[in-house]
């Protein structure tokens, strides 16, 4: 009897060891619904990384398990994260397009002994929710702060801010205000618009009447962005010399064909342009376009996912495929590498990515497609949002 | 004063776009008594056809509008014969379930065929500029939308109130079996008015695309707005829908200009007040 129990235990142990040879990564993101394009970009970034670096790390094989949260839904995100850890036995959680989804899953990490690699969600505070969170995307404070500097250096002194009335919009409003007022400019008015705004003409009139020399805007990408940029041109704001400042979410590459000539000349600040000129980026774009199918659909979340995979591969290397979340996270603190977006590193203290932020202008490439052409580089930007929250 | 005038111009333009897109739904809900939640989906199909025709085939804008209207009707007729015919006169819940199902299927197909990105319908040169009104400028395509709205309102009113077809339609709606007994081919009447409603949806989808850009979730995104217009105006009433669009357009635009921080508060508040005062809508027909 004793021998039998031992045999069973040994078999179980052996099987356990064999199972560890496959390291599972659970990716949560919007793979259906109105934000499916962003989820598709996660997948393209991940597929591109695995196509370029293989699926084997030492003796271990990496396996990705996708879970769909179509729109910001903290309860579902938490439930799926739990399911991934308990039922699928994932060693890493990754993805997370929306901040509330990441926030909801973060408290599970320590007990589950699982690190989380955020590939998009852009609110500064997420990294403070658990010591096992690492982020490879950007924060709104990080991309917006240089915009304020650009505006001031342009000679613009009076700005009106226009944001969608949701948390990222409020973040952008605060970040711009902080940067612009610190430089010495004045915010003449702050507008918050409902998410479901279709007609921006009255807003344009309001902007004109405010006496501002420039506007700062942050809206969710897709239909609102298109409507806003069109209204900006049609109501003669560009002719009136009211300057346009926004972070690059507004001119993401997948929206540019629809924006067309209306967007030409718009300047935005962001961490990544598909037109970034480097050999790493050329290789990445080729692989990611192949993975996504339609080249016009490639956009910034793909690079967050690509670098997220890089971080996870380094974690797996450091732990030898064993489940040790703290060791994995410690291994990537201070890690620096050449990303498709430029040189990046993981800040040891905040576990957020330090990267270059670029000032870009929407222009026409030689082949007639629209690109975000990089004009200027703000090097090694950390996340000012965390400091601002203290 | 100047800003009030400016808001009035924007309100008129926005209201007329709403009218062009929603009037088809008013016809299906008021005259055919079908709660057609797939209305936005048909508008979206029209938008996709026009976008494809202008972008990929290089067809002109006017021809693209015609193609969108008739193409959408051609797609909708088999759907009417196979699916909608079964729900005429069915309880509202059945209609809602059926049409929301159709909507989701169309969204899925659009997403699969055209991808999730925004699609635009390039305007011809004549509609691209802006017209100077002295105190401000207004985009030419908005004037075009206003004219389309007025033309649609006039033609539809004439069709329903003044022609033999309109008489037969109203007769079939009020008492189908009596109309059939008197020799009215109700099936054909229904199919024809369904085609008219779908054609109007497609027209609205194309003309309104500058304001409501075409993408797979179009069908759901604006559904509430369409339903609000129809219920405030009174289902089936063309003047009612016109009044509702202008009223709601004004309230929405004015609220957005003077008190943007209140969001859509005034829009929905006015909807609640109107529905409380006029449960059948402003100019709704008595059942």
mmCIF file with all atom_site columns, C-alpha atoms in Angstrom, chain B residues 142-265:
data_model
loop_
_atom_site.group_PDB
_atom_site.id
_atom_site.type_symbol
_atom_site.label_atom_id
_atom_site.label_alt_id
_atom_site.label_comp_id
_atom_site.label_asym_id
_atom_site.label_entity_id
_atom_site.label_seq_id
_atom_site.pdbx_PDB_ins_code
_atom_site.Cartn_x
_atom_site.Cartn_y
_atom_site.Cartn_z
_atom_site.occupancy
_atom_site.B_iso_or_equiv
_atom_site.pdbx_formal_charge
_atom_site.auth_seq_id
_atom_site.auth_comp_id
_atom_site.auth_asym_id
_atom_site.auth_atom_id
_atom_site.pdbx_PDB_model_num
ATOM 1   C CA . UNK B 1 142 ? -24.100 70.210 -44.019 1.00 0.00 ? 142 UNK B CA 1
ATOM 2   C CA . UNK B 1 143 ? -26.134 72.421 -46.327 1.00 0.00 ? 143 UNK B CA 1
ATOM 3   C CA . UNK B 1 144 ? -26.447 69.410 -48.611 1.00 0.00 ? 144 UNK B CA 1
ATOM 4   C CA . UNK B 1 145 ? -27.724 67.358 -45.651 1.00 0.00 ? 145 UNK B CA 1
ATOM 5   C CA . UNK B 1 146 ? -30.274 70.067 -44.820 1.00 0.00 ? 146 UNK B CA 1
ATOM 6   C CA . UNK B 1 147 ? -31.533 70.080 -48.422 1.00 0.00 ? 147 UNK B CA 1
ATOM 7   C CA . UNK B 1 148 ? -31.682 66.270 -48.488 1.00 0.00 ? 148 UNK B CA 1
ATOM 8   C CA . UNK B 1 149 ? -33.721 66.331 -45.299 1.00 0.00 ? 149 UNK B CA 1
ATOM 9   C CA . UNK B 1 150 ? -36.211 68.826 -46.686 1.00 0.00 ? 150 UNK B CA 1
ATOM 10  C CA . UNK B 1 151 ? -36.525 66.917 -49.956 1.00 0.00 ? 151 UNK B CA 1
ATOM 11  C CA . UNK B 1 152 ? -37.049 63.597 -48.168 1.00 0.00 ? 152 UNK B CA 1
ATOM 12  C CA . UNK B 1 153 ? -39.663 65.130 -45.872 1.00 0.00 ? 153 UNK B CA 1
ATOM 13  C CA . UNK B 1 154 ? -41.613 66.630 -48.788 1.00 0.00 ? 154 UNK B CA 1
ATOM 14  C CA . UNK B 1 155 ? -41.480 63.524 -50.998 1.00 0.00 ? 155 UNK B CA 1
ATOM 15  C CA . UNK B 1 156 ? -42.394 61.158 -48.223 1.00 0.00 ? 156 UNK B CA 1
ATOM 16  C CA . UNK B 1 157 ? -45.293 63.302 -47.067 1.00 0.00 ? 157 UNK B CA 1
ATOM 17  C CA . UNK B 1 158 ? -46.556 63.412 -50.656 1.00 0.00 ? 158 UNK B CA 1
ATOM 18  C CA . UNK B 1 159 ? -46.138 59.649 -51.073 1.00 0.00 ? 159 UNK B CA 1
ATOM 19  C CA . UNK B 1 160 ? -48.013 58.727 -47.916 1.00 0.00 ? 160 UNK B CA 1
ATOM 20  C CA . UNK B 1 161 ? -50.722 61.376 -47.868 1.00 0.00 ? 161 UNK B CA 1
ATOM 21  C CA . UNK B 1 162 ? -51.422 62.060 -51.547 1.00 0.00 ? 162 UNK B CA 1
ATOM 22  C CA . UNK B 1 163 ? -50.819 58.944 -53.630 1.00 0.00 ? 163 UNK B CA 1
ATOM 23  C CA . UNK B 1 164 ? -52.804 55.749 -54.153 1.00 0.00 ? 164 UNK B CA 1
ATOM 24  C CA . UNK B 1 165 ? -49.880 53.807 -52.699 1.00 0.00 ? 165 UNK B CA 1
ATOM 25  C CA . UNK B 1 166 ? -50.061 55.874 -49.542 1.00 0.00 ? 166 UNK B CA 1
ATOM 26  C CA . UNK B 1 167 ? -53.793 55.243 -49.186 1.00 0.00 ? 167 UNK B CA 1
ATOM 27  C CA . UNK B 1 168 ? -53.285 51.495 -49.609 1.00 0.00 ? 168 UNK B CA 1
ATOM 28  C CA . UNK B 1 169 ? -50.429 51.544 -47.114 1.00 0.00 ? 169 UNK B CA 1
ATOM 29  C CA . UNK B 1 170 ? -52.468 53.318 -44.480 1.00 0.00 ? 170 UNK B CA 1
ATOM 30  C CA . UNK B 1 171 ? -55.394 51.011 -45.128 1.00 0.00 ? 171 UNK B CA 1
ATOM 31  C CA . UNK B 1 172 ? -53.204 47.892 -44.812 1.00 0.00 ? 172 UNK B CA 1
ATOM 32  C CA . UNK B 1 173 ? -51.752 49.143 -41.567 1.00 0.00 ? 173 UNK B CA 1
ATOM 33  C CA . UNK B 1 174 ? -55.074 50.044 -39.978 1.00 0.00 ? 174 UNK B CA 1
ATOM 34  C CA . UNK B 1 175 ? -56.893 46.884 -40.989 1.00 0.00 ? 175 UNK B CA 1
ATOM 35  C CA . UNK B 1 176 ? -54.931 44.380 -43.011 1.00 0.00 ? 176 UNK B CA 1
ATOM 36  C CA . UNK B 1 177 ? -57.690 41.826 -43.530 1.00 0.00 ? 177 UNK B CA 1
ATOM 37  C CA . UNK B 1 178 ? -60.241 44.437 -44.606 1.00 0.00 ? 178 UNK B CA 1
ATOM 38  C CA . UNK B 1 179 ? -57.721 45.995 -46.987 1.00 0.00 ? 179 UNK B CA 1
ATOM 39  C CA . UNK B 1 180 ? -56.953 42.556 -48.422 1.00 0.00 ? 180 UNK B CA 1
ATOM 40  C CA . UNK B 1 181 ? -60.680 41.868 -48.825 1.00 0.00 ? 181 UNK B CA 1
ATOM 41  C CA . UNK B 1 182 ? -60.968 45.065 -50.829 1.00 0.00 ? 182 UNK B CA 1
ATOM 42  C CA . UNK B 1 183 ? -58.285 43.849 -53.227 1.00 0.00 ? 183 UNK B CA 1
ATOM 43  C CA . UNK B 1 184 ? -55.163 45.479 -51.796 1.00 0.00 ? 184 UNK B CA 1
ATOM 44  C CA . UNK B 1 185 ? -52.146 43.207 -52.158 1.00 0.00 ? 185 UNK B CA 1
ATOM 45  C CA . UNK B 1 186 ? -50.938 43.821 -48.615 1.00 0.00 ? 186 UNK B CA 1
ATOM 46  C CA . UNK B 1 187 ? -47.826 41.676 -49.007 1.00 0.00 ? 187 UNK B CA 1
ATOM 47  C CA . UNK B 1 188 ? -46.577 43.815 -51.860 1.00 0.00 ? 188 UNK B CA 1
ATOM 48  C CA . UNK B 1 189 ? -47.519 46.999 -50.047 1.00 0.00 ? 189 UNK B CA 1
ATOM 49  C CA . UNK B 1 190 ? -45.537 45.877 -47.009 1.00 0.00 ? 190 UNK B CA 1
ATOM 50  C CA . UNK B 1 191 ? -42.532 44.827 -49.053 1.00 0.00 ? 191 UNK B CA 1
ATOM 51  C CA . UNK B 1 192 ? -42.565 48.153 -50.917 1.00 0.00 ? 192 UNK B CA 1
ATOM 52  C CA . UNK B 1 193 ? -42.781 50.264 -47.792 1.00 0.00 ? 193 UNK B CA 1
ATOM 53  C CA . UNK B 1 194 ? -40.062 48.174 -46.160 1.00 0.00 ? 194 UNK B CA 1
ATOM 54  C CA . UNK B 1 195 ? -37.917 48.882 -49.217 1.00 0.00 ? 195 UNK B CA 1
ATOM 55  C CA . UNK B 1 196 ? -38.650 52.611 -48.918 1.00 0.00 ? 196 UNK B CA 1
ATOM 56  C CA . UNK B 1 197 ? -37.709 52.598 -45.235 1.00 0.00 ? 197 UNK B CA 1
ATOM 57  C CA . UNK B 1 198 ? -34.484 50.701 -45.870 1.00 0.00 ? 198 UNK B CA 1
ATOM 58  C CA . UNK B 1 199 ? -33.624 52.961 -48.796 1.00 0.00 ? 199 UNK B CA 1
ATOM 59  C CA . UNK B 1 200 ? -34.079 55.989 -46.542 1.00 0.00 ? 200 UNK B CA 1
ATOM 60  C CA . UNK B 1 201 ? -31.851 54.379 -43.938 1.00 0.00 ? 201 UNK B CA 1
ATOM 61  C CA . UNK B 1 202 ? -29.142 53.870 -46.552 1.00 0.00 ? 202 UNK B CA 1
ATOM 62  C CA . UNK B 1 203 ? -29.499 57.459 -47.784 1.00 0.00 ? 203 UNK B CA 1
ATOM 63  C CA . UNK B 1 204 ? -29.165 58.669 -44.206 1.00 0.00 ? 204 UNK B CA 1
ATOM 64  C CA . UNK B 1 205 ? -26.140 56.465 -43.655 1.00 0.00 ? 205 UNK B CA 1
ATOM 65  C CA . UNK B 1 206 ? -24.378 58.036 -46.646 1.00 0.00 ? 206 UNK B CA 1
ATOM 66  C CA . UNK B 1 207 ? -25.453 61.657 -46.157 1.00 0.00 ? 207 UNK B CA 1
ATOM 67  C CA . UNK B 1 208 ? -24.842 61.525 -42.414 1.00 0.00 ? 208 UNK B CA 1
ATOM 68  C CA . UNK B 1 209 ? -21.478 59.774 -42.693 1.00 0.00 ? 209 UNK B CA 1
ATOM 69  C CA . UNK B 1 210 ? -19.578 63.012 -42.115 1.00 0.00 ? 210 UNK B CA 1
ATOM 70  C CA . UNK B 1 211 ? -21.144 63.246 -38.664 1.00 0.00 ? 211 UNK B CA 1
ATOM 71  C CA . UNK B 1 212 ? -21.632 59.574 -37.861 1.00 0.00 ? 212 UNK B CA 1
ATOM 72  C CA . UNK B 1 213 ? -18.697 57.765 -39.486 1.00 0.00 ? 213 UNK B CA 1
ATOM 73  C CA . UNK B 1 214 ? -19.179 54.247 -40.800 1.00 0.00 ? 214 UNK B CA 1
ATOM 74  C CA . UNK B 1 215 ? -17.704 51.402 -38.737 1.00 0.00 ? 215 UNK B CA 1
ATOM 75  C CA . UNK B 1 216 ? -19.067 48.005 -37.684 1.00 0.00 ? 216 UNK B CA 1
ATOM 76  C CA . UNK B 1 217 ? -20.557 49.264 -34.414 1.00 0.00 ? 217 UNK B CA 1
ATOM 77  C CA . UNK B 1 218 ? -22.449 52.055 -36.135 1.00 0.00 ? 218 UNK B CA 1
ATOM 78  C CA . UNK B 1 219 ? -25.528 49.820 -36.010 1.00 0.00 ? 219 UNK B CA 1
ATOM 79  C CA . UNK B 1 220 ? -25.585 49.815 -32.205 1.00 0.00 ? 220 UNK B CA 1
ATOM 80  C CA . UNK B 1 221 ? -23.836 53.066 -31.369 1.00 0.00 ? 221 UNK B CA 1
ATOM 81  C CA . UNK B 1 222 ? -26.574 55.364 -32.663 1.00 0.00 ? 222 UNK B CA 1
ATOM 82  C CA . UNK B 1 223 ? -29.590 53.102 -32.116 1.00 0.00 ? 223 UNK B CA 1
ATOM 83  C CA . UNK B 1 224 ? -30.741 54.968 -29.012 1.00 0.00 ? 224 UNK B CA 1
ATOM 84  C CA . UNK B 1 225 ? -30.619 58.307 -30.832 1.00 0.00 ? 225 UNK B CA 1
ATOM 85  C CA . UNK B 1 226 ? -32.778 56.985 -33.674 1.00 0.00 ? 226 UNK B CA 1
ATOM 86  C CA . UNK B 1 227 ? -35.312 55.474 -31.267 1.00 0.00 ? 227 UNK B CA 1
ATOM 87  C CA . UNK B 1 228 ? -35.474 58.701 -29.268 1.00 0.00 ? 228 UNK B CA 1
ATOM 88  C CA . UNK B 1 229 ? -36.206 60.743 -32.389 1.00 0.00 ? 229 UNK B CA 1
ATOM 89  C CA . UNK B 1 230 ? -39.009 58.402 -33.428 1.00 0.00 ? 230 UNK B CA 1
ATOM 90  C CA . UNK B 1 231 ? -40.614 58.225 -30.003 1.00 0.00 ? 231 UNK B CA 1
ATOM 91  C CA . UNK B 1 232 ? -40.437 61.977 -29.443 1.00 0.00 ? 232 UNK B CA 1
ATOM 92  C CA . UNK B 1 233 ? -41.793 62.778 -32.896 1.00 0.00 ? 233 UNK B CA 1
ATOM 93  C CA . UNK B 1 234 ? -44.488 60.149 -32.814 1.00 0.00 ? 234 UNK B CA 1
ATOM 94  C CA . UNK B 1 235 ? -43.967 56.978 -34.820 1.00 0.00 ? 235 UNK B CA 1
ATOM 95  C CA . UNK B 1 236 ? -45.202 57.244 -38.384 1.00 0.00 ? 236 UNK B CA 1
ATOM 96  C CA . UNK B 1 237 ? -45.556 61.011 -38.434 1.00 0.00 ? 237 UNK B CA 1
ATOM 97  C CA . UNK B 1 238 ? -43.276 62.791 -40.883 1.00 0.00 ? 238 UNK B CA 1
ATOM 98  C CA . UNK B 1 239 ? -43.938 66.327 -39.599 1.00 0.00 ? 239 UNK B CA 1
ATOM 99  C CA . UNK B 1 240 ? -43.568 64.911 -36.091 1.00 0.00 ? 240 UNK B CA 1
ATOM 100 C CA . UNK B 1 241 ? -40.155 63.456 -36.855 1.00 0.00 ? 241 UNK B CA 1
ATOM 101 C CA . UNK B 1 242 ? -39.093 66.734 -38.452 1.00 0.00 ? 242 UNK B CA 1
ATOM 102 C CA . UNK B 1 243 ? -40.185 68.769 -35.434 1.00 0.00 ? 243 UNK B CA 1
ATOM 103 C CA . UNK B 1 244 ? -38.553 66.273 -33.058 1.00 0.00 ? 244 UNK B CA 1
ATOM 104 C CA . UNK B 1 245 ? -35.241 66.377 -34.909 1.00 0.00 ? 245 UNK B CA 1
ATOM 105 C CA . UNK B 1 246 ? -35.115 70.151 -34.986 1.00 0.00 ? 246 UNK B CA 1
ATOM 106 C CA . UNK B 1 247 ? -36.129 70.400 -31.335 1.00 0.00 ? 247 UNK B CA 1
ATOM 107 C CA . UNK B 1 248 ? -33.712 67.741 -30.103 1.00 0.00 ? 248 UNK B CA 1
ATOM 108 C CA . UNK B 1 249 ? -30.973 69.076 -32.380 1.00 0.00 ? 249 UNK B CA 1
ATOM 109 C CA . UNK B 1 250 ? -31.424 72.549 -30.887 1.00 0.00 ? 250 UNK B CA 1
ATOM 110 C CA . UNK B 1 251 ? -31.455 71.355 -27.290 1.00 0.00 ? 251 UNK B CA 1
ATOM 111 C CA . UNK B 1 252 ? -28.431 69.143 -27.816 1.00 0.00 ? 252 UNK B CA 1
ATOM 112 C CA . UNK B 1 253 ? -26.438 71.789 -29.674 1.00 0.00 ? 253 UNK B CA 1
ATOM 113 C CA . UNK B 1 254 ? -27.327 74.610 -27.284 1.00 0.00 ? 254 UNK B CA 1
ATOM 114 C CA . UNK B 1 255 ? -26.505 72.452 -24.266 1.00 0.00 ? 255 UNK B CA 1
ATOM 115 C CA . UNK B 1 256 ? -23.206 71.474 -25.824 1.00 0.00 ? 256 UNK B CA 1
ATOM 116 C CA . UNK B 1 257 ? -22.288 75.083 -26.525 1.00 0.00 ? 257 UNK B CA 1
ATOM 117 C CA . UNK B 1 258 ? -23.288 76.769 -23.289 1.00 0.00 ? 258 UNK B CA 1
ATOM 118 C CA . UNK B 1 259 ? -23.071 73.988 -20.723 1.00 0.00 ? 259 UNK B CA 1
ATOM 119 C CA . UNK B 1 260 ? -20.878 71.204 -22.109 1.00 0.00 ? 260 UNK B CA 1
ATOM 120 C CA . UNK B 1 261 ? -20.067 69.946 -18.616 1.00 0.00 ? 261 UNK B CA 1
ATOM 121 C CA . UNK B 1 262 ? -23.674 68.792 -18.231 1.00 0.00 ? 262 UNK B CA 1
ATOM 122 C CA . UNK B 1 263 ? -23.129 66.350 -21.088 1.00 0.00 ? 263 UNK B CA 1
ATOM 123 C CA . UNK B 1 264 ? -26.334 64.979 -22.478 1.00 0.00 ? 264 UNK B CA 1
ATOM 124 C CA . UNK B 1 265 ? -28.362 65.909 -19.429 1.00 0.00 ? 265 UNK B CA 1
#
